[in-house]
Short mmCIF file of C-alpha atoms in Angstrom, two decimals:
data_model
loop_
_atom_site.label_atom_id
_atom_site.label_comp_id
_atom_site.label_asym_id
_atom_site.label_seq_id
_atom_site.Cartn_x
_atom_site.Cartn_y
_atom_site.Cartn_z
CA UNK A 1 -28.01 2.27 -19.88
CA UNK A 2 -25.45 -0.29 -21.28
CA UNK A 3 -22.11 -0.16 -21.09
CA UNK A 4 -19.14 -2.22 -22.72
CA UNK A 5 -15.33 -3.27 -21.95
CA UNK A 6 -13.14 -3.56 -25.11
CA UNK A 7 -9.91 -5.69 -24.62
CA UNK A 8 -7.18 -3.49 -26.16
CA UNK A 9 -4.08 -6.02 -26.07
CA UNK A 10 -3.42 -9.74 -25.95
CA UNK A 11 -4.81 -12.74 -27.94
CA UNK A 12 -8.36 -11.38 -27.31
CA UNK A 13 -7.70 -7.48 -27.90
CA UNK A 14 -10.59 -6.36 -30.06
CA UNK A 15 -13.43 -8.92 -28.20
CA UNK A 16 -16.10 -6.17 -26.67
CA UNK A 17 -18.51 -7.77 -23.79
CA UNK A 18 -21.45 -5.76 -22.64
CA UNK A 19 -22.90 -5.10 -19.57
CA UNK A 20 -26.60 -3.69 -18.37
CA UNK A 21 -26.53 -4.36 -14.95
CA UNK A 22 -26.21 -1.57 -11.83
CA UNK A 23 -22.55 -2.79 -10.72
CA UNK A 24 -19.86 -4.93 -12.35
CA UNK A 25 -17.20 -6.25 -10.35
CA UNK A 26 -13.53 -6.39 -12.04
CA UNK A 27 -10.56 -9.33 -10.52
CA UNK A 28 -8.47 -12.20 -10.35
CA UNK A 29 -11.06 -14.84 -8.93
CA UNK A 30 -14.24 -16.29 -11.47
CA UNK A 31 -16.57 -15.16 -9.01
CA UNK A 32 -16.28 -11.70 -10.46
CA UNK A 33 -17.75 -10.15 -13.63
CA UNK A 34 -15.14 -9.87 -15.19
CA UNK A 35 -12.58 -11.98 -15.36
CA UNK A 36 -9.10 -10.78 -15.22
CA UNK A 37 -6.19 -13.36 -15.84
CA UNK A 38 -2.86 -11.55 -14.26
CA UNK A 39 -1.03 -11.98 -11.45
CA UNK A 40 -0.78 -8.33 -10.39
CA UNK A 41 -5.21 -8.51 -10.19
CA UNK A 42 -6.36 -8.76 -6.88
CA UNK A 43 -9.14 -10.93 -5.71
CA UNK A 44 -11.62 -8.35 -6.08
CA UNK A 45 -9.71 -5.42 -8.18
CA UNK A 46 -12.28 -2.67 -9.30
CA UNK A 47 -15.57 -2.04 -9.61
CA UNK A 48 -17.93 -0.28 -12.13
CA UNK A 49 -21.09 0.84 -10.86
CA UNK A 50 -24.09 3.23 -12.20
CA UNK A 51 -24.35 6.64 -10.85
CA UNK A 52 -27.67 8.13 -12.46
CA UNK A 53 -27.38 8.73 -15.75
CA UNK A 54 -23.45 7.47 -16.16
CA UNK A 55 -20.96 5.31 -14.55
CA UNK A 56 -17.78 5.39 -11.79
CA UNK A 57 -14.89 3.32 -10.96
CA UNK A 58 -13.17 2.71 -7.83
CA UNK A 59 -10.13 0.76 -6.60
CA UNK A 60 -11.61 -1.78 -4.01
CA UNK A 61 -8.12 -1.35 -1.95
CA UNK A 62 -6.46 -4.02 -4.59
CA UNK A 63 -2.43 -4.39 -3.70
CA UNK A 64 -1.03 -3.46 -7.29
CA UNK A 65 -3.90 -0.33 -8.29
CA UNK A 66 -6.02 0.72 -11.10
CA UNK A 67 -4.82 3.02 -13.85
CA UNK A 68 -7.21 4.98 -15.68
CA UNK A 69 -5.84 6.85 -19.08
CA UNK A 70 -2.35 5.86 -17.20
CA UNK A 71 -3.01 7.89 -14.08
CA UNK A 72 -3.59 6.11 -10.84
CA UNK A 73 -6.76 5.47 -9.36
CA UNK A 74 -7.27 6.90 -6.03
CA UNK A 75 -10.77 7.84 -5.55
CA UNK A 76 -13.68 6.89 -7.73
CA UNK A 77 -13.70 8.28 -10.86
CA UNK A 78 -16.57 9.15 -13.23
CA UNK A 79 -15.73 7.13 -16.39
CA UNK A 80 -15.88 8.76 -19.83
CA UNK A 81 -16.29 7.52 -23.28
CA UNK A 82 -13.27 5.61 -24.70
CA UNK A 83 -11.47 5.77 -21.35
CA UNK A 84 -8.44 3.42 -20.87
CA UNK A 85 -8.66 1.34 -17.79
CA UNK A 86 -5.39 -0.72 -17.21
CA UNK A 87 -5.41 -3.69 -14.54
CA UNK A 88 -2.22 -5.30 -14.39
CA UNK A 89 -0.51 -6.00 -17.80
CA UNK A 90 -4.59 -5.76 -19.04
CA UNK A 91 -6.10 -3.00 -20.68
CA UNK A 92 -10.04 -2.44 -21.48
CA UNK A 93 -11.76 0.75 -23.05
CA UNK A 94 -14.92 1.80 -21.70
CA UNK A 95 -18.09 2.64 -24.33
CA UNK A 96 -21.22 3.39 -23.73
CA UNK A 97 -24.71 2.76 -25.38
CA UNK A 98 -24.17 -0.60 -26.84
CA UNK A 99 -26.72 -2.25 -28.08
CA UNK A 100 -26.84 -5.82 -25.36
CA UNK A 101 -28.82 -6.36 -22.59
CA UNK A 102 -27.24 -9.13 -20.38
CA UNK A 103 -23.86 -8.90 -18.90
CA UNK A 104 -21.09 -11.60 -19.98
CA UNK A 105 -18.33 -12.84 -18.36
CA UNK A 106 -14.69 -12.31 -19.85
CA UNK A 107 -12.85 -15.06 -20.13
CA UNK A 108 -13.62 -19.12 -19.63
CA UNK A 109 -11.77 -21.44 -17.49
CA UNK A 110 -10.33 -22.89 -20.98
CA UNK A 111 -9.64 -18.85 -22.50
CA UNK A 112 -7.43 -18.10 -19.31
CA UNK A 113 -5.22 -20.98 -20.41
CA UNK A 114 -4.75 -19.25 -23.20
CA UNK A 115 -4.30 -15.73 -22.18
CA UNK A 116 -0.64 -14.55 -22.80
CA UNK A 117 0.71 -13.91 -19.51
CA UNK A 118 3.35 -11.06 -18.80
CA UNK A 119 6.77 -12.38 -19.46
CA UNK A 120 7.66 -14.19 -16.28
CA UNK A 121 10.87 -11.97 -16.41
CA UNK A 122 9.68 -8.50 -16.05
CA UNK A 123 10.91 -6.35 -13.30
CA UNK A 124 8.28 -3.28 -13.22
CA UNK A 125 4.71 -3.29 -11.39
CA UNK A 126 2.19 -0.72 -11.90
CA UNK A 127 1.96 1.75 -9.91
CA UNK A 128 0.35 1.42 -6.21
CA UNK A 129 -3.42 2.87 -6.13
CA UNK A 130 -2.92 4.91 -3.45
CA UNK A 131 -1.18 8.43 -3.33
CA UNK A 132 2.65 8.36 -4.68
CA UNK A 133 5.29 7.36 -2.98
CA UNK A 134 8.28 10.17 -2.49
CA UNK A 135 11.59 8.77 -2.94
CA UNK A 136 14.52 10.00 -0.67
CA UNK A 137 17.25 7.43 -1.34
CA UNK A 138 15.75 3.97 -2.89
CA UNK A 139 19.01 2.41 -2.03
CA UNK A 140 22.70 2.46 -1.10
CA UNK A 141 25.92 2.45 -3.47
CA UNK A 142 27.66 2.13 -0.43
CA UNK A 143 31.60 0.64 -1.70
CA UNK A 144 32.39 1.53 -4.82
CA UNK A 145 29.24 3.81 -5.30
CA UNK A 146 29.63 7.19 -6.81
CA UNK A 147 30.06 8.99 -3.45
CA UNK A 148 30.66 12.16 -2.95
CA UNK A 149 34.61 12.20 -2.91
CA UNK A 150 34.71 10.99 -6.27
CA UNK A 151 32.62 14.05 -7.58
CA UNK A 152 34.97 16.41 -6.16
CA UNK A 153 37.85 14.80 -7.13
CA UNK A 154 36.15 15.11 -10.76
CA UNK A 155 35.69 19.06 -10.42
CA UNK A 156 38.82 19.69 -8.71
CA UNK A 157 40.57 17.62 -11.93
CA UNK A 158 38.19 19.79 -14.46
CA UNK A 159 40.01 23.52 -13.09
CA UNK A 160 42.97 24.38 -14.26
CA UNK A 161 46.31 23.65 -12.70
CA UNK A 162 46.87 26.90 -11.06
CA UNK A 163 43.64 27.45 -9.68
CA UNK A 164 43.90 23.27 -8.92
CA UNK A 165 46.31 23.91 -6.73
CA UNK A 166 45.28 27.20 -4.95
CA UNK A 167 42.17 25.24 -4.57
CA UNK A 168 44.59 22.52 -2.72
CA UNK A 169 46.66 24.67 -0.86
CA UNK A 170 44.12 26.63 0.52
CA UNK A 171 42.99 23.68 3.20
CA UNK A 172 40.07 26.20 4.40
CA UNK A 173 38.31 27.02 1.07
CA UNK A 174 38.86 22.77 0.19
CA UNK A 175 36.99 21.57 2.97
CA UNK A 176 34.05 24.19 2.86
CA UNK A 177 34.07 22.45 -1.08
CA UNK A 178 33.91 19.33 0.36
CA UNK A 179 30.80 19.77 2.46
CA UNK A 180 28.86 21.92 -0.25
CA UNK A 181 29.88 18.78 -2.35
CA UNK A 182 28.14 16.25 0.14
CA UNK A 183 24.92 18.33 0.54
CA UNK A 184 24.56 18.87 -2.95
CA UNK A 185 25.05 15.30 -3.61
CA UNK A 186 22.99 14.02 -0.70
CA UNK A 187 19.83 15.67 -1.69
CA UNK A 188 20.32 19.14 -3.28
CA UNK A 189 18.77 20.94 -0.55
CA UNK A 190 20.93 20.10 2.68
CA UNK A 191 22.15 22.71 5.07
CA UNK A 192 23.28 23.77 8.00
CA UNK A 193 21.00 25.28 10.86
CA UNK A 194 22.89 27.42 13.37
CA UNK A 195 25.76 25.29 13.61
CA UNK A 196 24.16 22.60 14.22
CA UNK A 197 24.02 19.44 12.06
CA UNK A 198 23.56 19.21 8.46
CA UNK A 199 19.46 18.77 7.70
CA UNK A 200 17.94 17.21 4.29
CA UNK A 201 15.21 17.42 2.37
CA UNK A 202 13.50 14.04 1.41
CA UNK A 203 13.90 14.37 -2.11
CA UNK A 204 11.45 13.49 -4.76
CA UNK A 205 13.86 10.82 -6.67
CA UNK A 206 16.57 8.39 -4.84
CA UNK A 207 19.87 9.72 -4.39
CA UNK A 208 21.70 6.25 -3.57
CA UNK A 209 22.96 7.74 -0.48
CA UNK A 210 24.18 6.55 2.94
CA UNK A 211 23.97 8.48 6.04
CA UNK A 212 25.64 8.28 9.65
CA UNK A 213 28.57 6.89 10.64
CA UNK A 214 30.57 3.57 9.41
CA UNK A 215 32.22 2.12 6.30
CA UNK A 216 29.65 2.63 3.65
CA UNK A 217 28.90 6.15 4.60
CA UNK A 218 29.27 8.61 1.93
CA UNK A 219 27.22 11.74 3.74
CA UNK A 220 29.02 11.35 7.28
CA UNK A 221 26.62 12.35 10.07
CA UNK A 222 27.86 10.63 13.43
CA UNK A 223 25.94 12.32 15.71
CA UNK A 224 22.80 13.59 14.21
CA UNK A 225 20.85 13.34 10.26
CA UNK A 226 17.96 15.17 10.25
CA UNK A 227 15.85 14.88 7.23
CA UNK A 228 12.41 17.26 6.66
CA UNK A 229 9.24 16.58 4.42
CA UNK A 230 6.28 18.21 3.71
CA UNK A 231 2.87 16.63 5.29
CA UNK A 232 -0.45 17.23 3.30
CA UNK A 233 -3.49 15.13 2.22
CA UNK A 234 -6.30 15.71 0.02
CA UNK A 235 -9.48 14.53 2.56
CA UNK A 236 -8.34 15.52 6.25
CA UNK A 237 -7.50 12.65 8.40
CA UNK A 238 -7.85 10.52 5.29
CA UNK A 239 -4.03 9.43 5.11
CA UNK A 240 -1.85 6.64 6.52
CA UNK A 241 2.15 7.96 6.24
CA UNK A 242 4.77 5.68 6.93
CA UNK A 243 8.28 5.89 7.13
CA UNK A 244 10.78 3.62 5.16
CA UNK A 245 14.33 3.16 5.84
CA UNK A 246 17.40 0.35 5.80
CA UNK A 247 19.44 0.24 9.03
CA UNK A 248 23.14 -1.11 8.89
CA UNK A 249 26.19 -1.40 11.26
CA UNK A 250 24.13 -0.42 14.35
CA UNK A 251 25.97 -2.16 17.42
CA UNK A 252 23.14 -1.99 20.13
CA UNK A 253 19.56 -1.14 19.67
CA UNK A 254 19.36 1.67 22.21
CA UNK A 255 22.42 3.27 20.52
CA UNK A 256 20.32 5.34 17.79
CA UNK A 257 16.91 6.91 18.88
CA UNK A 258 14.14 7.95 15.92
CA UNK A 259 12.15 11.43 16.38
CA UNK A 260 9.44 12.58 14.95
CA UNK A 261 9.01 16.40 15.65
CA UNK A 262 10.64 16.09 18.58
CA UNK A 263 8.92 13.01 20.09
CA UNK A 264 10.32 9.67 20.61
CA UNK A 265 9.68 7.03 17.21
CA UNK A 266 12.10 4.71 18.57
CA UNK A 267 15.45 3.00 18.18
CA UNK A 268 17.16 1.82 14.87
CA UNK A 269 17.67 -2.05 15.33
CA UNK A 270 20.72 -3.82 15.71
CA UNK A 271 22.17 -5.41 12.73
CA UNK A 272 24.37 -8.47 13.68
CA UNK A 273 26.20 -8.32 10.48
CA UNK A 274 23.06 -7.28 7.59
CA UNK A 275 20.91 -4.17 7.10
CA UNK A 276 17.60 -4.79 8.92
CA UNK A 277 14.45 -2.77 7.29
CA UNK A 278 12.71 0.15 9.47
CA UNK A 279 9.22 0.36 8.68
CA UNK A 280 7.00 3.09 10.83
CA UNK A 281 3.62 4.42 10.65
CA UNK A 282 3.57 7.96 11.85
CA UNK A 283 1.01 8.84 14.56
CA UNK A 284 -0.89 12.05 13.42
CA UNK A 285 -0.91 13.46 16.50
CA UNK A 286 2.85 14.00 16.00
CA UNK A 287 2.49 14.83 12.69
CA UNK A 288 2.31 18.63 11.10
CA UNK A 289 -0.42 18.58 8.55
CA UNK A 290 0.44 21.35 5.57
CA UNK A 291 3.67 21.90 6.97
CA UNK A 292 7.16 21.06 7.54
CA UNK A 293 7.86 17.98 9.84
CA UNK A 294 10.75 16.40 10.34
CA UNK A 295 12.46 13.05 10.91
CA UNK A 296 16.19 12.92 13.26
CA UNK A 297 18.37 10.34 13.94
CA UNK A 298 20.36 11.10 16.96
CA UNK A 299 23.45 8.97 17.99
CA UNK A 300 23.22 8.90 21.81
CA UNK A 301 26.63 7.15 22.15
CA UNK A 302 29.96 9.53 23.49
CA UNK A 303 31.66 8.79 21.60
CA UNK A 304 29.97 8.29 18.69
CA UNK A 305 29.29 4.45 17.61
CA UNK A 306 28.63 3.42 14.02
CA UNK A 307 25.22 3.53 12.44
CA UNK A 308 24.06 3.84 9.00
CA UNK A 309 20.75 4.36 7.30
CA UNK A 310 20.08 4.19 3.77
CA UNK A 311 16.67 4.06 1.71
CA UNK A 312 14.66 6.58 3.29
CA UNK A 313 11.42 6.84 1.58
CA UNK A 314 7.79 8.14 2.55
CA UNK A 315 4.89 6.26 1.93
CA UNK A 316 1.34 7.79 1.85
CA UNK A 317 -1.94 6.24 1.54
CA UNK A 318 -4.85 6.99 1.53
CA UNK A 319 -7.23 5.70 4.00
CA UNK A 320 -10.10 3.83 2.54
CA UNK A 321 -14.07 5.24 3.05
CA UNK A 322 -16.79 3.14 4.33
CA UNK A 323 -19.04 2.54 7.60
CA UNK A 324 -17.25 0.88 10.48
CA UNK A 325 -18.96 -2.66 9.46
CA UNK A 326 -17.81 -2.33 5.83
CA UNK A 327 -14.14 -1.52 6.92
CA UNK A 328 -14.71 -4.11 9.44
CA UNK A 329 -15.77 -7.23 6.84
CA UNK A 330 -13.13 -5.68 4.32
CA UNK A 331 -10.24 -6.07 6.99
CA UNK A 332 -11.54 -9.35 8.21
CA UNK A 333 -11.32 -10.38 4.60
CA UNK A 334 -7.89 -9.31 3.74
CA UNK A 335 -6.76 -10.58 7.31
CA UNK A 336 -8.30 -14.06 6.28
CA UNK A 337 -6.55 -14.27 3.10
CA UNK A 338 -3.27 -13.09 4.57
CA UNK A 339 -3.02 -16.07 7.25
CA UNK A 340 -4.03 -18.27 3.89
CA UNK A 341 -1.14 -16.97 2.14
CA UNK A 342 0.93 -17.11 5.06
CA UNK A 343 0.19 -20.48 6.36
CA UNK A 344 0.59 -22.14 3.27
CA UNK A 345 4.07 -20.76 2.62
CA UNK A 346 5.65 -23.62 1.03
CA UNK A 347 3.02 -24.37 -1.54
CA UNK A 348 3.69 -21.41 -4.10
CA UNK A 349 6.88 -18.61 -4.08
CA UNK A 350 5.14 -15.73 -3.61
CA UNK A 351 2.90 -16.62 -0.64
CA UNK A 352 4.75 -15.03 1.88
CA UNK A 353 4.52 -12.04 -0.23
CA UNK A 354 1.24 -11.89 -0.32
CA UNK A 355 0.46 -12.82 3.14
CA UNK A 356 2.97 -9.56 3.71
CA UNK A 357 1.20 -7.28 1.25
CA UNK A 358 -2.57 -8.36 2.45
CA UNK A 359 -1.64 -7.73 6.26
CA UNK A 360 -0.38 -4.46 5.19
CA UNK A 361 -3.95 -3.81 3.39
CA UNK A 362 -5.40 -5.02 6.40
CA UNK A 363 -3.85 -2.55 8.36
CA UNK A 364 -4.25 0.36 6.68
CA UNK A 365 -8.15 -0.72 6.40
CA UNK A 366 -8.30 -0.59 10.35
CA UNK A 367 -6.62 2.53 10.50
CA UNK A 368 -9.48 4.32 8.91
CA UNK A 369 -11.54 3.27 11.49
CA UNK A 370 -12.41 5.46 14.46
CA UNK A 371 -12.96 2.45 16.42
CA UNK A 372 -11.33 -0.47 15.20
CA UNK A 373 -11.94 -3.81 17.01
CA UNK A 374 -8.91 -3.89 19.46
CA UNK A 375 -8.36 -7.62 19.09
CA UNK A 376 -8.58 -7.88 15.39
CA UNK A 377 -6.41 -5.06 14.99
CA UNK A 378 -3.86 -6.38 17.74
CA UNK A 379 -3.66 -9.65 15.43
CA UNK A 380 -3.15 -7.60 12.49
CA UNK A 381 0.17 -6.18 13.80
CA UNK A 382 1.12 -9.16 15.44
CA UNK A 383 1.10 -11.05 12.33
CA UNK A 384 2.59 -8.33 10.40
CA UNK A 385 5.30 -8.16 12.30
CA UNK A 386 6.04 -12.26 12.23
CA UNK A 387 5.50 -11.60 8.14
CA UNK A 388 8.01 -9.04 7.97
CA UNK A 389 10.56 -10.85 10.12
CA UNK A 390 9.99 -14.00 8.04
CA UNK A 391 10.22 -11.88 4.38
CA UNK A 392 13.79 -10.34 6.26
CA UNK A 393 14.69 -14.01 7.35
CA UNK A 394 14.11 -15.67 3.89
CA UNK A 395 16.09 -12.57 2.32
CA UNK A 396 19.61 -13.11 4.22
CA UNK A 397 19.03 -16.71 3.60
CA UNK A 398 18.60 -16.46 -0.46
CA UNK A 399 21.18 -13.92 -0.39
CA UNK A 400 24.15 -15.78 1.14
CA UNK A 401 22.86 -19.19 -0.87
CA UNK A 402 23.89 -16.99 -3.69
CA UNK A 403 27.17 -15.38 -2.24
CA UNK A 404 27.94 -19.23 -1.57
CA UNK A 405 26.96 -20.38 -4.42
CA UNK A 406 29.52 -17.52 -6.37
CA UNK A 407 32.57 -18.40 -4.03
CA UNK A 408 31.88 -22.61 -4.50
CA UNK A 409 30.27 -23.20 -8.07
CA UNK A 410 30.94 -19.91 -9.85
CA UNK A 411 29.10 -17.01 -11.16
CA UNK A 412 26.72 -19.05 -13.68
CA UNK A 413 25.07 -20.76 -10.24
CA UNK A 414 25.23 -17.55 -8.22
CA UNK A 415 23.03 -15.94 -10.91
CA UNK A 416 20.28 -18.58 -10.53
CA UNK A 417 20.20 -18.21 -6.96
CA UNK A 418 20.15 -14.62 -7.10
CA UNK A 419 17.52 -14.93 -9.87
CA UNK A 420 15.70 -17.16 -7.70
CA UNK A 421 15.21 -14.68 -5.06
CA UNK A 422 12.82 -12.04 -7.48
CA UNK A 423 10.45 -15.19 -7.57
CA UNK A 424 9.77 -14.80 -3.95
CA UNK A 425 10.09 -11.29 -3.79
CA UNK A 426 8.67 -10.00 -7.55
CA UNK A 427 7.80 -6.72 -6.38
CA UNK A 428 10.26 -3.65 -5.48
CA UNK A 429 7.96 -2.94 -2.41
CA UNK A 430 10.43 -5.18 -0.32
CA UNK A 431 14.43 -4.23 -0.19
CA UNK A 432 15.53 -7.84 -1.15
CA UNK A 433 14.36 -7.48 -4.64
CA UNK A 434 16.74 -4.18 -5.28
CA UNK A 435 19.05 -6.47 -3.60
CA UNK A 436 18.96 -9.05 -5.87
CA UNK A 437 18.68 -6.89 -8.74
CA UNK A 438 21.90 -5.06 -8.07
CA UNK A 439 23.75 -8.59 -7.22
CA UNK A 440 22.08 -9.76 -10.75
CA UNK A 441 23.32 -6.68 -12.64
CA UNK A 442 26.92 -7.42 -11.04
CA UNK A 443 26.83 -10.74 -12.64
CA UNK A 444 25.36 -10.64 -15.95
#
């Protein structure tokens, strides 16, 4: 039974090609099916394939996703007539019973010249294939954010001058206003358990907040932050959850221990001068599934030092299916492309990106393995890790090029430098591009 892919949008929106053949494969490369010219495709990107008497999609793990009538694509999907499938910037509606018999590639070498491109300026990606991501501070304000001092000085200037200054004068009923006013602001759901310190809810949306104790701090926790989420997944034992945050003005790195329930994650970095990114993948064993768990930062310093964290975010994914050779080839694959990417770092921007991003796929491919092959998967993290210190390296680099670049040859040069940076880092998946963004906004 045939089936066709109409291009909705670009120079060749309205062109229908039709297929009648038991699989069609959907990427970036001209080995596929179907051709698709944008940078946010992956090698191999989708895949269409017959399932008796109609037809399925699935993701095949691609770094940017699948959309299907705009909702992500985590699991495959039977299709249905006139369905929207969105790859990148590229759209393509799925009909069935046309009448062709042999399958035909999308585009030429000579068409994908000619393809319009997304504008090399845009800031937004789609969203990841895998299952959302929940927000719980995407970022700092830190100085001159909108803390939460300046809210209460707004509502105490909103009351009327008697009750102003009752408010004032009464030192007691001011500072209990003053820590309702952080919690609220911190994450609408913080409180205090038996005198104890304050705890917050990961929230669904950033809050631009910064916890602990030092100069940026506008939720002041200097011995303890405890923040709780909620742990469930579709398929038992079929998610990956890792835990996201930005450390700052940490002195020593045994002066802040990480718990998870109770056990030991580890230690926030020190800093030396720049926030450092935390990145952890949370061992199910430690983990509650379907209910409450929680995440603490404990200062282990008398008194305490200074620490801040910032940007605390959950990821989840969900772990690809597959027999252990499958997952096996798939990981070697991404790993292979990955050292590519990352060996070749000087020949295009966004190479060390992508040797980032494909490590990470390669990871989360051997974590759905009961048995993953202990030297392939040591190599994995190995070369993670080297990835991620080289993306943090090439970020404090860019970043004072541009602060240089402002105090030396003025703003007009520090916002090509800073524009430079979203070249190497297009995606907001890494912390220098909000960086950049929010030094760009400052500028323009």
């Amino acid at each position: 039974m045939p089936f066709s892919l109409k291009i909705e949008d670009g120079p060749f929106a309205g062109r229908r090609y039709v297929f009648d053949q038991p699989a069609v494969v959907l990427g970036r490369t001209s080995d596929n099916d179907v051709v698709v010219p944008d940078e946010a495709a992956s090698r191999k990107h989708a895949r269409i394939t017959q399932d008796g008497e109609s037809w399925q999609i699935e993701d095949l793990h691609s770094s940017n996703g699948t959309r299907v009538n705009g909702e992500p694509l985590r699991r495959p999907l039977a299709l249905q007539e006139a369905d929207v499938i969105q790859i990148g910037a590229i759209a393509f509606r799925f009909m069935e019973h046309e009448d062709a018999a042999n399958s035909t590639r999308i585009v030429s070498a000579a068409d994908l010249a000619q393809w319009d491109r997304p504008a090399s300026g845009a800031t937004t990606r789609p969203e990841l294939g895998a299952a959302p991501r929940v927000a719980a501070g995407g970022g700092r304000q830190g100085r001159g954010g909108r803390g939460a001092a300046p809210r209460l000085a707004e509502r105490l200037a909103s009351l009327s001058p008697p009750v102003r200054w009752g408010v004032v004068g009464g030192g007691a009923l001011f500072a209990l206003l003053l820590v309702a006013a952080l919690v609220r602001g911190a994450s609408g759901s913080g409180r205090i358990l038996g005198g104890g310190p304050v705890v917050f809810d990961l929230g669904q949306k950033p809050d631009g907040h910064c916890y602990g104790n030092g100069p940026d701090v506008d939720v002041p926790a200097p011995k303890k932050a405890v923040f709780l989420f909620n742990f469930s997944e579709p398929v038992e034992g079929k998610s990956l959850l890792t835990f996201h945050c930005q450390a700052d003005a940490v002195a020593k790195p045994e002066d802040v221990e990480m718990r998870l329930n109770g056990h030991h994650l580890g230690y926030l970095p020190a800093t030396f001068g720049d926030s450092r990114p935390v990145e952890l993948t949370l061992d199910r064993q430690m983990l509650h599934v379907n209910a409450e768990n929680r995440i603490e930062f404990v200062n282990l310093r008398r008194p305490p030092t200074s620490w801040e964290v910032f940007g605390l975010w959950m990821e989840q994914d969900s772990l690809p299916s597959g027999t252990a050779e499958q997952l096996e080839k798939e990981a070697r694959t991404e790993y292979d492309l990955a050292e590519s990417r990352f060996n070749n770092q000087g020949v295009a921007a966004t190479n060390l990106h992508d040797a980032w991003v494909h490590y990470k796929r390669a990871r989360l491919i051997l974590a759905a393995m009961a048995n993953p092959p202990e030297v392939l998967q040591s190599l994995v993290n190995e070369r993670l890790q080297e990835a991620t210190n080289a993306m943090d390296k090439l970020c404090h680099r860019m970043l004072f090029t541009g602060e240089q670049a402002r105090a030396t040859r003025g703003n007009d040069a520090a916002l090509d430098a800073f524009k430079d940076i979203l070249n190497y880092f297009p995606f907001d998946d890494h912390p220098c591009y909000g960086k950049a963004r929010r030094k760009i906004a400052q500028l323009e």
